[in-house]
PDB file of C-alpha atoms in Angstrom:
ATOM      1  CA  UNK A 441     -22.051  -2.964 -11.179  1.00 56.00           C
ATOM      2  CA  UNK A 442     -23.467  -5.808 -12.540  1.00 65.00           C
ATOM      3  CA  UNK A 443     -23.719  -9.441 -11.870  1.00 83.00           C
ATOM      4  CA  UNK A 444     -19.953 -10.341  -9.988  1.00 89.00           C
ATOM      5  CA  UNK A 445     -18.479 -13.692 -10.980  1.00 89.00           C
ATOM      6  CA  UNK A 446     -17.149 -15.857  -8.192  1.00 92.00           C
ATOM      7  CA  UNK A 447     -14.412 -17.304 -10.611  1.00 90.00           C
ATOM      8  CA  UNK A 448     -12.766 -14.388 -10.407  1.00 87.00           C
ATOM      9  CA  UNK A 449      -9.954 -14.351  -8.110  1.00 85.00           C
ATOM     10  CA  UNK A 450     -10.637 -10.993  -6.617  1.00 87.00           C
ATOM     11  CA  UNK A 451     -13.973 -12.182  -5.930  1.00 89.00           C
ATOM     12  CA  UNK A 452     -13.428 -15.752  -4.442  1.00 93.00           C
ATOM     13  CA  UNK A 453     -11.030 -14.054  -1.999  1.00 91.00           C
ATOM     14  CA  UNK A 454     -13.892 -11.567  -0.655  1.00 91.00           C
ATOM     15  CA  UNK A 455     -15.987 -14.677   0.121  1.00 94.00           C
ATOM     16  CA  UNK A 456     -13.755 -16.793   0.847  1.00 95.00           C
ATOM     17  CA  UNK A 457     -10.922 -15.043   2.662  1.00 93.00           C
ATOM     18  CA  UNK A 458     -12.238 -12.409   5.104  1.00 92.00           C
ATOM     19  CA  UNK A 459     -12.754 -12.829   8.919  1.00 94.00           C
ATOM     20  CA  UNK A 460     -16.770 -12.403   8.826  1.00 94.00           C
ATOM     21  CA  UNK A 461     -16.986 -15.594   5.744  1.00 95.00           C
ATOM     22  CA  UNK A 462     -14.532 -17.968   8.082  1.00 96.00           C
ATOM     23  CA  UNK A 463     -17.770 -20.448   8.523  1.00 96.00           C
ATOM     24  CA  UNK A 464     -17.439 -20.902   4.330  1.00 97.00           C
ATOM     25  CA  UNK A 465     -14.524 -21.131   4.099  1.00 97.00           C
ATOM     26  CA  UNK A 466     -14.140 -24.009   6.556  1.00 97.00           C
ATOM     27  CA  UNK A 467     -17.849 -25.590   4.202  1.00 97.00           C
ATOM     28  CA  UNK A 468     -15.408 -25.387   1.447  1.00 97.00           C
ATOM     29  CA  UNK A 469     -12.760 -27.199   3.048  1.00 97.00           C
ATOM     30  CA  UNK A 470     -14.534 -29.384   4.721  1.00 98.00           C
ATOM     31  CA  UNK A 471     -16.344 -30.511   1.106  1.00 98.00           C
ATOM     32  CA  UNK A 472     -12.951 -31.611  -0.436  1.00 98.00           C
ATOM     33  CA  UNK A 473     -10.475 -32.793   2.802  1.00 97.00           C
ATOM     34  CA  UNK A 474     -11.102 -36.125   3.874  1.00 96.00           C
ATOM     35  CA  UNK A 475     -12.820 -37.226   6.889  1.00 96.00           C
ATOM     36  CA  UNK A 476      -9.449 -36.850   9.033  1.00 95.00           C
ATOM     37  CA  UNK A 477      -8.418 -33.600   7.635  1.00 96.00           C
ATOM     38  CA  UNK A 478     -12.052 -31.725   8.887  1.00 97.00           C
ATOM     39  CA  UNK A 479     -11.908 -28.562  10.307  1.00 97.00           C
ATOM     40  CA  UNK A 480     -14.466 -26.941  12.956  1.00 96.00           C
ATOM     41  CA  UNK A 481     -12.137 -23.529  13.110  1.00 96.00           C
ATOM     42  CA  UNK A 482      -9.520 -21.830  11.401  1.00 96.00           C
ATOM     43  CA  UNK A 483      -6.989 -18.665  11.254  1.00 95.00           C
ATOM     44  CA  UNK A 484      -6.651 -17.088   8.062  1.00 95.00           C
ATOM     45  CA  UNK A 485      -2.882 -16.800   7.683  1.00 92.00           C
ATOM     46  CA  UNK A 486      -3.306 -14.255   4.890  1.00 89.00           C
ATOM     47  CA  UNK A 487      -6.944 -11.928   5.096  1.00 88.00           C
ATOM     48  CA  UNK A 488      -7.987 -10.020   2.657  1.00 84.00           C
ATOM     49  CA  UNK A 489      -7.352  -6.988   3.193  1.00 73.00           C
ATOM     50  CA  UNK A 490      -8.123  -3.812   0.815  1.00 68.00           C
ATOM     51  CA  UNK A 491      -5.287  -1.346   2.041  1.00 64.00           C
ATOM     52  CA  UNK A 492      -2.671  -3.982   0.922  1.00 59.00           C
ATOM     53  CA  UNK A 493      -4.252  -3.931  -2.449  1.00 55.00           C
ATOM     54  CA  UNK A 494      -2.943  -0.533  -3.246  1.00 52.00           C
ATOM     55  CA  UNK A 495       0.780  -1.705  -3.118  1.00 52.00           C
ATOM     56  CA  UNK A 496       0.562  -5.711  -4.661  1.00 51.00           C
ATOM     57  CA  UNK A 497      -2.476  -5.542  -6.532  1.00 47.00           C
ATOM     58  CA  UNK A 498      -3.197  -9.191  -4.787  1.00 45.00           C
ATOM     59  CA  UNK A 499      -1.230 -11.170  -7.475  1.00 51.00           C
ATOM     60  CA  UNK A 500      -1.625 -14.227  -5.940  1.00 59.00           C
ATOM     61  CA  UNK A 501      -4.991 -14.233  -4.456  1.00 74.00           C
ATOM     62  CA  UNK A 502      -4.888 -17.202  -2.642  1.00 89.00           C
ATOM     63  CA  UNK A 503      -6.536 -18.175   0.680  1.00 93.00           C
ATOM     64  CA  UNK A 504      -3.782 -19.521   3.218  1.00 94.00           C
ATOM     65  CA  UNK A 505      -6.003 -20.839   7.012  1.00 95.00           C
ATOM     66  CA  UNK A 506      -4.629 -23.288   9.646  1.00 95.00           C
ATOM     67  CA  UNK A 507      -7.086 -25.759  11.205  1.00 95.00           C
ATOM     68  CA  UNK A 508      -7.573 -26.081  14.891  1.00 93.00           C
ATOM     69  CA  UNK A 509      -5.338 -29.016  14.866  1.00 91.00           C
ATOM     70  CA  UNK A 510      -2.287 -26.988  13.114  1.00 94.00           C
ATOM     71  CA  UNK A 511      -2.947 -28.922   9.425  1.00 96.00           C
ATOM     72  CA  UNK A 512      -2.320 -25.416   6.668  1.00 96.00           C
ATOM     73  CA  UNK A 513      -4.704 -24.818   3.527  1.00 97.00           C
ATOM     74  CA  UNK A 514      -3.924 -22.975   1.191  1.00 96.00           C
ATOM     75  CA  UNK A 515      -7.057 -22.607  -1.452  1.00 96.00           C
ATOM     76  CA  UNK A 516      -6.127 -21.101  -4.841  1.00 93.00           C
ATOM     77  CA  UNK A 517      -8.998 -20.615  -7.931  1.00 91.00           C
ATOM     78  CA  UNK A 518      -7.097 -20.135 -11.673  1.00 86.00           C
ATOM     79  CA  UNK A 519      -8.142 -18.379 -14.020  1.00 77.00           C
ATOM     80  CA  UNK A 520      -6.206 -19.284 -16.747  1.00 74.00           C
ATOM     81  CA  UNK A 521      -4.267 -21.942 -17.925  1.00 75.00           C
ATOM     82  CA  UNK A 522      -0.911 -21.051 -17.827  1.00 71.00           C
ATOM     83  CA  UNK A 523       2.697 -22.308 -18.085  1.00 72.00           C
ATOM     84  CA  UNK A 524       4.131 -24.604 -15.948  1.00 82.00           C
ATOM     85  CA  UNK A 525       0.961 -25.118 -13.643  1.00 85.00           C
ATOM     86  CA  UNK A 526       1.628 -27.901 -12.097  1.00 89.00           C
ATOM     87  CA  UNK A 527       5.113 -27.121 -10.993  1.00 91.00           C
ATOM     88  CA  UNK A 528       3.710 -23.562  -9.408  1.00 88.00           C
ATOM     89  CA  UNK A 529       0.942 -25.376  -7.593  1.00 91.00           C
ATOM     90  CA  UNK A 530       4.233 -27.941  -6.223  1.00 93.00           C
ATOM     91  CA  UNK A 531       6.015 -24.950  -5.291  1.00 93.00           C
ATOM     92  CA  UNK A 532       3.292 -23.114  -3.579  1.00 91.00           C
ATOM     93  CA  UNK A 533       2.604 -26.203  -1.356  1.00 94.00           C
ATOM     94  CA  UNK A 534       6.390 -26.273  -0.340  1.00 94.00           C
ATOM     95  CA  UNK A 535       5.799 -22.984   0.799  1.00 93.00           C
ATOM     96  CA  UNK A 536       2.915 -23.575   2.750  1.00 94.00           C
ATOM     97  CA  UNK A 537       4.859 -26.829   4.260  1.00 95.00           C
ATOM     98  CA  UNK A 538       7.856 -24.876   4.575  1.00 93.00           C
ATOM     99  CA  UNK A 539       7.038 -21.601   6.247  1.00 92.00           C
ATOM    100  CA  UNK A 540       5.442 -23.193   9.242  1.00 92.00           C
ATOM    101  CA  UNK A 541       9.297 -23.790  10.563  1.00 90.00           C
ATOM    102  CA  UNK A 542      10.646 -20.899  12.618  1.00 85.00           C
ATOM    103  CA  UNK A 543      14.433 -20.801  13.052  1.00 75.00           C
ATOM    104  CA  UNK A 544      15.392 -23.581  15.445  1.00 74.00           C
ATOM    105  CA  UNK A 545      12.294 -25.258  15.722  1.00 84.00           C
ATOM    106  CA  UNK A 546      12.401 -29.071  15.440  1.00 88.00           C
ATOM    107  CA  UNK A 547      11.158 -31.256  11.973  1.00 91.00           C
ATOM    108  CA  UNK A 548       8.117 -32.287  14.360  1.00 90.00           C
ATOM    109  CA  UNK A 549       6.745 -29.242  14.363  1.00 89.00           C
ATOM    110  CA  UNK A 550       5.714 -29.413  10.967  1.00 94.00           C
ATOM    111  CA  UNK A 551       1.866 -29.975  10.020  1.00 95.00           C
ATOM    112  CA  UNK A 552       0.159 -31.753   7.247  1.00 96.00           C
ATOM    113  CA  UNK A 553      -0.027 -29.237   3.926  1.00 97.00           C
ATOM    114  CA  UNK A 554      -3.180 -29.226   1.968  1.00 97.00           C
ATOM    115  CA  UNK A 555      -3.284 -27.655  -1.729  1.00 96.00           C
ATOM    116  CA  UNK A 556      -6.566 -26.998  -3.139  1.00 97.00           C
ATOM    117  CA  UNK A 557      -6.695 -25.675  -6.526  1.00 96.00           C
ATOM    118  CA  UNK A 558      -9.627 -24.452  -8.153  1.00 95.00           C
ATOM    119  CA  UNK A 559      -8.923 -24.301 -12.091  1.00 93.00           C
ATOM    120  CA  UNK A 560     -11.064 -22.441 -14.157  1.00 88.00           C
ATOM    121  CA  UNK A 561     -10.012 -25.468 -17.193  1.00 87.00           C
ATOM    122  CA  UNK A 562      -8.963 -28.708 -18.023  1.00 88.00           C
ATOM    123  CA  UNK A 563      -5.226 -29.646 -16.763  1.00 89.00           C
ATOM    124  CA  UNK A 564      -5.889 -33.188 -15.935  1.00 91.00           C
ATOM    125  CA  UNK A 565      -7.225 -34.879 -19.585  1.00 89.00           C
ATOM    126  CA  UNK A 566      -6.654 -38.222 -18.332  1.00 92.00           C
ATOM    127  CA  UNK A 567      -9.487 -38.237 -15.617  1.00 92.00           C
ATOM    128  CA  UNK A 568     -12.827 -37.740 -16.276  1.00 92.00           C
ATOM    129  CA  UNK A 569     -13.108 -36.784 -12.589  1.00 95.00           C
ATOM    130  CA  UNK A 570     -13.255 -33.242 -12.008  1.00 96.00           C
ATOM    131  CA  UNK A 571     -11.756 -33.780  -8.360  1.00 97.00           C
ATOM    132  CA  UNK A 572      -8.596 -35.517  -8.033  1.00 97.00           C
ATOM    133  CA  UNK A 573      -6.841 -36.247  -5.160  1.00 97.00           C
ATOM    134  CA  UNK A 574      -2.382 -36.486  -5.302  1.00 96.00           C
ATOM    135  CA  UNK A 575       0.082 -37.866  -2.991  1.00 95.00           C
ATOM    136  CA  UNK A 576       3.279 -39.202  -2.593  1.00 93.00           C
ATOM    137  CA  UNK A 577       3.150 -42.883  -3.507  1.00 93.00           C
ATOM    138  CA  UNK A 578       5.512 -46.065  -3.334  1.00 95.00           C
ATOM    139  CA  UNK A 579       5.667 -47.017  -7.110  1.00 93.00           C
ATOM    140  CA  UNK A 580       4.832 -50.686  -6.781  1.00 96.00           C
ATOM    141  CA  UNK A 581       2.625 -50.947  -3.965  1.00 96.00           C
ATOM    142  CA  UNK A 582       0.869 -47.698  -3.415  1.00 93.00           C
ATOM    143  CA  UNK A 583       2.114 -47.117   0.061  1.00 95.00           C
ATOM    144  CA  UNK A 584       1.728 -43.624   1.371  1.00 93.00           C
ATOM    145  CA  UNK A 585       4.534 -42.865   3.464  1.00 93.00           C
ATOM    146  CA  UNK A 586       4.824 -39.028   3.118  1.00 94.00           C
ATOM    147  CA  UNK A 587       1.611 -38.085   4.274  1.00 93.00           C
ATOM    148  CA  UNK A 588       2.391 -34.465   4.962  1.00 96.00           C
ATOM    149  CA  UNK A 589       1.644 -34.194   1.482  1.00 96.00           C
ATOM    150  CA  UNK A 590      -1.729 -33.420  -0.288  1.00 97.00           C
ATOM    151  CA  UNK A 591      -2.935 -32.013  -3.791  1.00 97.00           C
ATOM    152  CA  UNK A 592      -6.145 -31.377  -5.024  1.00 97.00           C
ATOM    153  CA  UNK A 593      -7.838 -30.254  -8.021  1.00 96.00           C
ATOM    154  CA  UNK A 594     -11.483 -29.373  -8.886  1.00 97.00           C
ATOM    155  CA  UNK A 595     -11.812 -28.737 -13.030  1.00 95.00           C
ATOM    156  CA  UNK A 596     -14.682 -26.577 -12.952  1.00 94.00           C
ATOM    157  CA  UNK A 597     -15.195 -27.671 -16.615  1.00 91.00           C
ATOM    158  CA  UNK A 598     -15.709 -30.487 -16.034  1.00 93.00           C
ATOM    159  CA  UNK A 599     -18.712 -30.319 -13.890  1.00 94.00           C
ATOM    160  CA  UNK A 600     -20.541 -28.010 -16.235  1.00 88.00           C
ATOM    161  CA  UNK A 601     -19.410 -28.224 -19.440  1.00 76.00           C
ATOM    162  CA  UNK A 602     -21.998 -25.898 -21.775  1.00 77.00           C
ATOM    163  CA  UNK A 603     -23.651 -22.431 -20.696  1.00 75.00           C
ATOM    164  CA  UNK A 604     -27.213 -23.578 -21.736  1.00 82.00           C
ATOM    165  CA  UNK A 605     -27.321 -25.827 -19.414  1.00 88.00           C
ATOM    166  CA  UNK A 606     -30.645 -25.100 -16.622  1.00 91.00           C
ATOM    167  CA  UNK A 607     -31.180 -24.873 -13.131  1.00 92.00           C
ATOM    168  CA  UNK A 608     -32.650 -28.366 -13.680  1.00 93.00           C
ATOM    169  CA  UNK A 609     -29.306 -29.896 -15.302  1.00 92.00           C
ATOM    170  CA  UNK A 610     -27.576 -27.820 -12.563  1.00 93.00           C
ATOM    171  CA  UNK A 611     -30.071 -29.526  -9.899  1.00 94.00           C
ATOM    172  CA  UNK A 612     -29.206 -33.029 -10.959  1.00 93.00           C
ATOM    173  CA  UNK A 613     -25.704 -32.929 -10.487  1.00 94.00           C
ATOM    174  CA  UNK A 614     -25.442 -31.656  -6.988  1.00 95.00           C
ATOM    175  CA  UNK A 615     -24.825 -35.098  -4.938  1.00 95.00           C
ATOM    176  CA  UNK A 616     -22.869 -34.000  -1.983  1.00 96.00           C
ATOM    177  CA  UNK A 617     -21.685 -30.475  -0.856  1.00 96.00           C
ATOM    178  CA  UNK A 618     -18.515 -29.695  -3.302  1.00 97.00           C
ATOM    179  CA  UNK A 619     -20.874 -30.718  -6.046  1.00 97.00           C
ATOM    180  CA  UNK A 620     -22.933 -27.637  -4.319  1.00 97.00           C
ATOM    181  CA  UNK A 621     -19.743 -24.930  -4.332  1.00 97.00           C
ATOM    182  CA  UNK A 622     -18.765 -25.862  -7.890  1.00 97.00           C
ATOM    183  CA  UNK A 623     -22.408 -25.548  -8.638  1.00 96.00           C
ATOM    184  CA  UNK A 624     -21.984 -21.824  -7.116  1.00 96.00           C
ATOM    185  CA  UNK A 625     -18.413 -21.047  -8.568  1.00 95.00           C
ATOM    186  CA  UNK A 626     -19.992 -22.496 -12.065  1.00 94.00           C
ATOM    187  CA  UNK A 627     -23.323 -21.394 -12.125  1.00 93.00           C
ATOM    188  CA  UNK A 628     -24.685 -18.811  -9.639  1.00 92.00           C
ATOM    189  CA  UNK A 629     -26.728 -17.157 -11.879  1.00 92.00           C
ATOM    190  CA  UNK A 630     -29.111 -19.540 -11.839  1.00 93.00           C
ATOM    191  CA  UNK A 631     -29.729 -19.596  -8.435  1.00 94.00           C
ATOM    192  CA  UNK A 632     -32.289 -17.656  -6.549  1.00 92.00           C
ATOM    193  CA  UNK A 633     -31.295 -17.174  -2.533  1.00 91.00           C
ATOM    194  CA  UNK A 634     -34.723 -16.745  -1.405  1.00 92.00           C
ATOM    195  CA  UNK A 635     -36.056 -19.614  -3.356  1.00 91.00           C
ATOM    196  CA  UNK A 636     -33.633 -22.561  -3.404  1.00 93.00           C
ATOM    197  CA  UNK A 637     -34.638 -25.608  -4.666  1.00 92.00           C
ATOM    198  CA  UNK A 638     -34.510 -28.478  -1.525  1.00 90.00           C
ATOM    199  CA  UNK A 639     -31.704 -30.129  -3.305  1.00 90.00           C
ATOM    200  CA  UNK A 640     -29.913 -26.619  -2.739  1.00 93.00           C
ATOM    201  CA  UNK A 641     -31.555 -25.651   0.689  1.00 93.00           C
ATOM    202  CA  UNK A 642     -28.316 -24.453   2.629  1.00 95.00           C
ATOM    203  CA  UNK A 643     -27.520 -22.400   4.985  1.00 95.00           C
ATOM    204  CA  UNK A 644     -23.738 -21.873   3.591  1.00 96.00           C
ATOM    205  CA  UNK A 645     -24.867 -21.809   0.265  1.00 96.00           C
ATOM    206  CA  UNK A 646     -27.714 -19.205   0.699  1.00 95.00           C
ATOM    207  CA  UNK A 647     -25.111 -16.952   2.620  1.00 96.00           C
ATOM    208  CA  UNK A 648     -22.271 -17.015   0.002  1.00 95.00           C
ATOM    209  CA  UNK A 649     -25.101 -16.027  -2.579  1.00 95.00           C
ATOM    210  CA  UNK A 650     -25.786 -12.823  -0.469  1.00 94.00           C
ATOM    211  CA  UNK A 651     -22.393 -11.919   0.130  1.00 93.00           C
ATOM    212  CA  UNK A 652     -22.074 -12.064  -3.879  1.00 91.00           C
ATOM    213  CA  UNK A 653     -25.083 -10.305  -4.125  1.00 90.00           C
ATOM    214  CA  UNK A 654     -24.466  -7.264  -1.481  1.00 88.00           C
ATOM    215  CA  UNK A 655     -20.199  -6.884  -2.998  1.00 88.00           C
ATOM    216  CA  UNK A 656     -18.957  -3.858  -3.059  1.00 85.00           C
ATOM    217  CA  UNK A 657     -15.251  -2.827  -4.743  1.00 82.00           C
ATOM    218  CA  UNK A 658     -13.362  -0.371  -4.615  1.00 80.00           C
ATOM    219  CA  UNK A 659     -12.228   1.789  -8.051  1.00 79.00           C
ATOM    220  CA  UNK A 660      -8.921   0.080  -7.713  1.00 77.00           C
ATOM    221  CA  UNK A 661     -11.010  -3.444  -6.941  1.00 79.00           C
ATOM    222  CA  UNK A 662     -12.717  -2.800  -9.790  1.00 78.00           C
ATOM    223  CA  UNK A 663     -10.489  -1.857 -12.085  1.00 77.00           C
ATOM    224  CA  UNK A 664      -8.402  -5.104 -11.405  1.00 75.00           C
ATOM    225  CA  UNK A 665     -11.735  -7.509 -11.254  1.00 78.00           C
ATOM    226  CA  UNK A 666     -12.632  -6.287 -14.468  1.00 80.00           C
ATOM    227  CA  UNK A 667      -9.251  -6.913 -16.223  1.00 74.00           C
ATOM    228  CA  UNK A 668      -9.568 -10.660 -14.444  1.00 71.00           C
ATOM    229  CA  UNK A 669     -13.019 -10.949 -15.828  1.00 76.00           C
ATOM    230  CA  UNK A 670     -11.620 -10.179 -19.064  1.00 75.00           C
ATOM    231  CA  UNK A 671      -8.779 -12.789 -19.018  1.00 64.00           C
ATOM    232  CA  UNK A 672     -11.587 -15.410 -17.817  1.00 66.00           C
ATOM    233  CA  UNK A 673     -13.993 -13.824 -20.937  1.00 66.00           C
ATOM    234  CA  UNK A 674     -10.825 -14.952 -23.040  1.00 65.00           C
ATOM    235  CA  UNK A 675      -9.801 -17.864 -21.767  1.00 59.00           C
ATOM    236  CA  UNK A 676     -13.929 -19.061 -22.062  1.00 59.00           C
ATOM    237  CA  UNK A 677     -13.548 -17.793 -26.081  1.00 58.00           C
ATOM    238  CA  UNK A 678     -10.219 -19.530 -26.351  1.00 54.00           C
ATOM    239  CA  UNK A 679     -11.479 -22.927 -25.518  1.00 49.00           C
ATOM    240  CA  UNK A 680     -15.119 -22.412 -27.448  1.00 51.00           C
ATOM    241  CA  UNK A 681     -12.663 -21.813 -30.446  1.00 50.00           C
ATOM    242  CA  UNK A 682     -10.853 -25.108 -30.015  1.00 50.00           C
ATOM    243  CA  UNK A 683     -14.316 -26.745 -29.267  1.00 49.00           C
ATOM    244  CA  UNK A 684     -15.111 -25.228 -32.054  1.00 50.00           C
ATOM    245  CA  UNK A 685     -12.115 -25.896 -34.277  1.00 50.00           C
ATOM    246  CA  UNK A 686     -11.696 -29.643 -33.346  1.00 46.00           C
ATOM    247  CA  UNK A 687     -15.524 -30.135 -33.997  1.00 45.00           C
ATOM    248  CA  UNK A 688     -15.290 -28.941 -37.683  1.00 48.00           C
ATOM    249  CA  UNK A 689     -11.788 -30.370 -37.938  1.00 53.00           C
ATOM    250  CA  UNK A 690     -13.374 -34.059 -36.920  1.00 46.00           C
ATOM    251  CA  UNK A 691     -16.599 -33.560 -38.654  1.00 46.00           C
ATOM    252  CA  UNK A 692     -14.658 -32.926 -41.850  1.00 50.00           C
ATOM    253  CA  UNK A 693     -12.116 -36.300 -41.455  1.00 54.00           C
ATOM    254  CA  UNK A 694     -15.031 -38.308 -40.492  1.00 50.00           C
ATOM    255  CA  UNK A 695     -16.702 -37.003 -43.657  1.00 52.00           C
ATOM    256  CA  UNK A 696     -13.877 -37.634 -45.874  1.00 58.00           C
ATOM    257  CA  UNK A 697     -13.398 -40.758 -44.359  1.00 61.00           C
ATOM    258  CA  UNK A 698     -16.536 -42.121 -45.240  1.00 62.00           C
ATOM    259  CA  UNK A 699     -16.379 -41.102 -48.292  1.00 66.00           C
ATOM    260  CA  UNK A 700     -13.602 -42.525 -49.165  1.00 69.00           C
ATOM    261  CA  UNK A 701     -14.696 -45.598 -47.628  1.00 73.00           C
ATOM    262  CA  UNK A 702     -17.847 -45.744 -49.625  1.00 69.00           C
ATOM    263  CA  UNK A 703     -16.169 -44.881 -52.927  1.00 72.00           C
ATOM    264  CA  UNK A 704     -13.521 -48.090 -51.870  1.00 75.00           C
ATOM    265  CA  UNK A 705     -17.044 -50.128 -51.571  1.00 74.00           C
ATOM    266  CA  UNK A 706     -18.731 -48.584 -55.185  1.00 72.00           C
ATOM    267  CA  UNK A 707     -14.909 -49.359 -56.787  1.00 73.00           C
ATOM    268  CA  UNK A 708     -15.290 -53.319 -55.013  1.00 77.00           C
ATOM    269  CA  UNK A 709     -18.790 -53.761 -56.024  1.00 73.00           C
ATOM    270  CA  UNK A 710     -17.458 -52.783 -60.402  1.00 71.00           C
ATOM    271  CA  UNK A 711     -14.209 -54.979 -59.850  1.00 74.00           C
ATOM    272  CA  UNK A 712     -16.624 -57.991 -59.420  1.00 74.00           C
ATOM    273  CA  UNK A 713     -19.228 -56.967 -62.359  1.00 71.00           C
ATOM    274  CA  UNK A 714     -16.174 -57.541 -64.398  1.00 73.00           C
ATOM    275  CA  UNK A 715     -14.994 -53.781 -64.852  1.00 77.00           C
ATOM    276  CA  UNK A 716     -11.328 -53.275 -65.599  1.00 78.00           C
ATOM    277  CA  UNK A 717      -8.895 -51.272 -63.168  1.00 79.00           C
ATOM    278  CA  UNK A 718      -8.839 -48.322 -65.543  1.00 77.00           C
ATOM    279  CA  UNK A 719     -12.557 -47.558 -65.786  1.00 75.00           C
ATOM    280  CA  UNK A 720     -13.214 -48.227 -62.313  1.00 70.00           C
ATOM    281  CA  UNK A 721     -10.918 -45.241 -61.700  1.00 76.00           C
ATOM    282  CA  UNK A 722     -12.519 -43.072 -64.194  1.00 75.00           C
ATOM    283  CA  UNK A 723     -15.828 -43.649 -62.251  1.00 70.00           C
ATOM    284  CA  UNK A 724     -14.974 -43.469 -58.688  1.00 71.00           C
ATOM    285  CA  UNK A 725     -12.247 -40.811 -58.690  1.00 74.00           C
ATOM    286  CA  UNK A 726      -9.904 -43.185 -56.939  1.00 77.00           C
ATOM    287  CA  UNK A 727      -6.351 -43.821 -58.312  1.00 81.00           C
ATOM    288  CA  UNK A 728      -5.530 -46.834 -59.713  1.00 79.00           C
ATOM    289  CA  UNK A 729      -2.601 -47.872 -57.332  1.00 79.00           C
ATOM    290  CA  UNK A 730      -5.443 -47.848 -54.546  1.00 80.00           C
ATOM    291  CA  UNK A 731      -7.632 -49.808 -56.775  1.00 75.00           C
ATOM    292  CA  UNK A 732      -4.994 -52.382 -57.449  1.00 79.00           C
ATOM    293  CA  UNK A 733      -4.744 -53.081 -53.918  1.00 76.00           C
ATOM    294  CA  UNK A 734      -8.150 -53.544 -53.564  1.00 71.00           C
ATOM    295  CA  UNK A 735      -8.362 -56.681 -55.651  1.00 69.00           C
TER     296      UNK A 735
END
């Protein structure tokens, strides 16, 4: 088998969501909580764990852990943008909030929830921030009274945005350590585990490269990582095409545009050497209507 892609969701769980990987998962977490929320153990509420595949086919590979200090995770990565995101991302933290209650157990038993999800896209446009951090908020003066709840995002596009990019570009944008595991998720590849560059020198990091490196699947793994990898090979295509597609579609306004613009400036230039409406439009293609306005 050849190179295995983190992104994948099959993947991410078997380094992120097995017993013997608990010290990166809790790196991960630890790179995106906040200084309050740190963790120095966890339980994984929901292992991976191959003989279940057989049955579920691990639909929803997500990575559920408590801290030490009761506070649930629950770590998703997306391939693909679908439907209704948002509102399955809500829904999956009021699970996570929810399920901690046993019957008859009081309200103050409940921990803080923490969503993280990993999105293989763009589904916040309005930040240039690839990490973005949601909670409940009073409307006019920002006060956070329902602190149970916490969303994040990391838009792995928008750390790394083109595949040509080189271990140097790659290099430059690592400033703290979930700059380093988007740098992983993003662009392994370019990384060598027995010759990290000191920007890169980690323990974690080297680690998670050998576990990628030394993965081994099962046929019915396999067979289900490779139809993920295909739905991440389209949903890569998909968005070159709109690249792609908006690209020619500006190039070709701003043309016209300027075109237009220089004919309205040719058009000008003859209405003040004296030339009448008529013959101006005869030369510059423009009608007269638009000439009339002109003058």
């Amino acid at each position: 088998m050849g190179h295995i892609n983190p992104r994948v969701d099959i993947a991410f769980k078997k380094i992120f969501g097995v017993e013997e990987n608990k010290d990166l998962t809790i790196a991960l977490i630890n790179s995106i909580v906040s200084e309050a929320d740190q963790v120095t153990e966890i339980t994984l509420l929901n292992p991976y764990n191959p003989r279940n595949f057989m049955n579920d086919k691990l639909s929803i590979l997500d990575v559920k852990a408590k801290g030490q200090n009761g506070k649930r995770f629950n770590i998703e990565i997306q391939i693909s943008d679908e439907a209704n995101y948002d509102k399955r991302a809500l829904y999956y933290w009021g699970k996570l909030y929810t399920e901690q209650l046993k019957k008859s157990e009081d309200y103050s038993k409940l921990s803080k929830a923490i969503g993280i999800h990993i999105l293989n896209f763009t589904s916040i446009p309005e930040s240039d921030k690839y990490h973005n951090v949601f909670h409940i908020a009073e409307k006019d003066t920002g006060i956070v009274y329902f602190k149970d709840l916490e969303l994040h995002t990391i838009e792995l596009k928008k750390f790394t945005h083109h595949d040509n990019e080189e271990l140097v570009d790659i290099i430059a944008k690592v400033k703290n350590s979930l700059d380093m595991w988007v740098a992983f998720l993003t662009r392994n590849e370019l990384f060598n585990k027995d010759d990290l560059p000191k920007e890169l020198e980690n323990t974690d990091l080297r680690k998670a490269l050998t576990v990628l490196e030394i993965m081994n699947f099962s046929d019915e793994e396999n067979e289900a990582y490779e139809d993920h990898l295909k739905w991440l090979r389209i949903e890569t295509n998909t968005l070159k095409n709109y690249e792609q597609k908006g690209w020619d579609k500006g190039l070709k306004k701003g043309l016209e545009q300027g075109l237009e613009q220089g004919l309205k400036q040719v058009a000008k230039n003859l209405l003040k050497n004296g030339m009448n409406i008529k013959d101006v439009a005869c030369n510059t293609g423009l009608p007269e209507e638009q000439i009339q306005k002109l003058i």
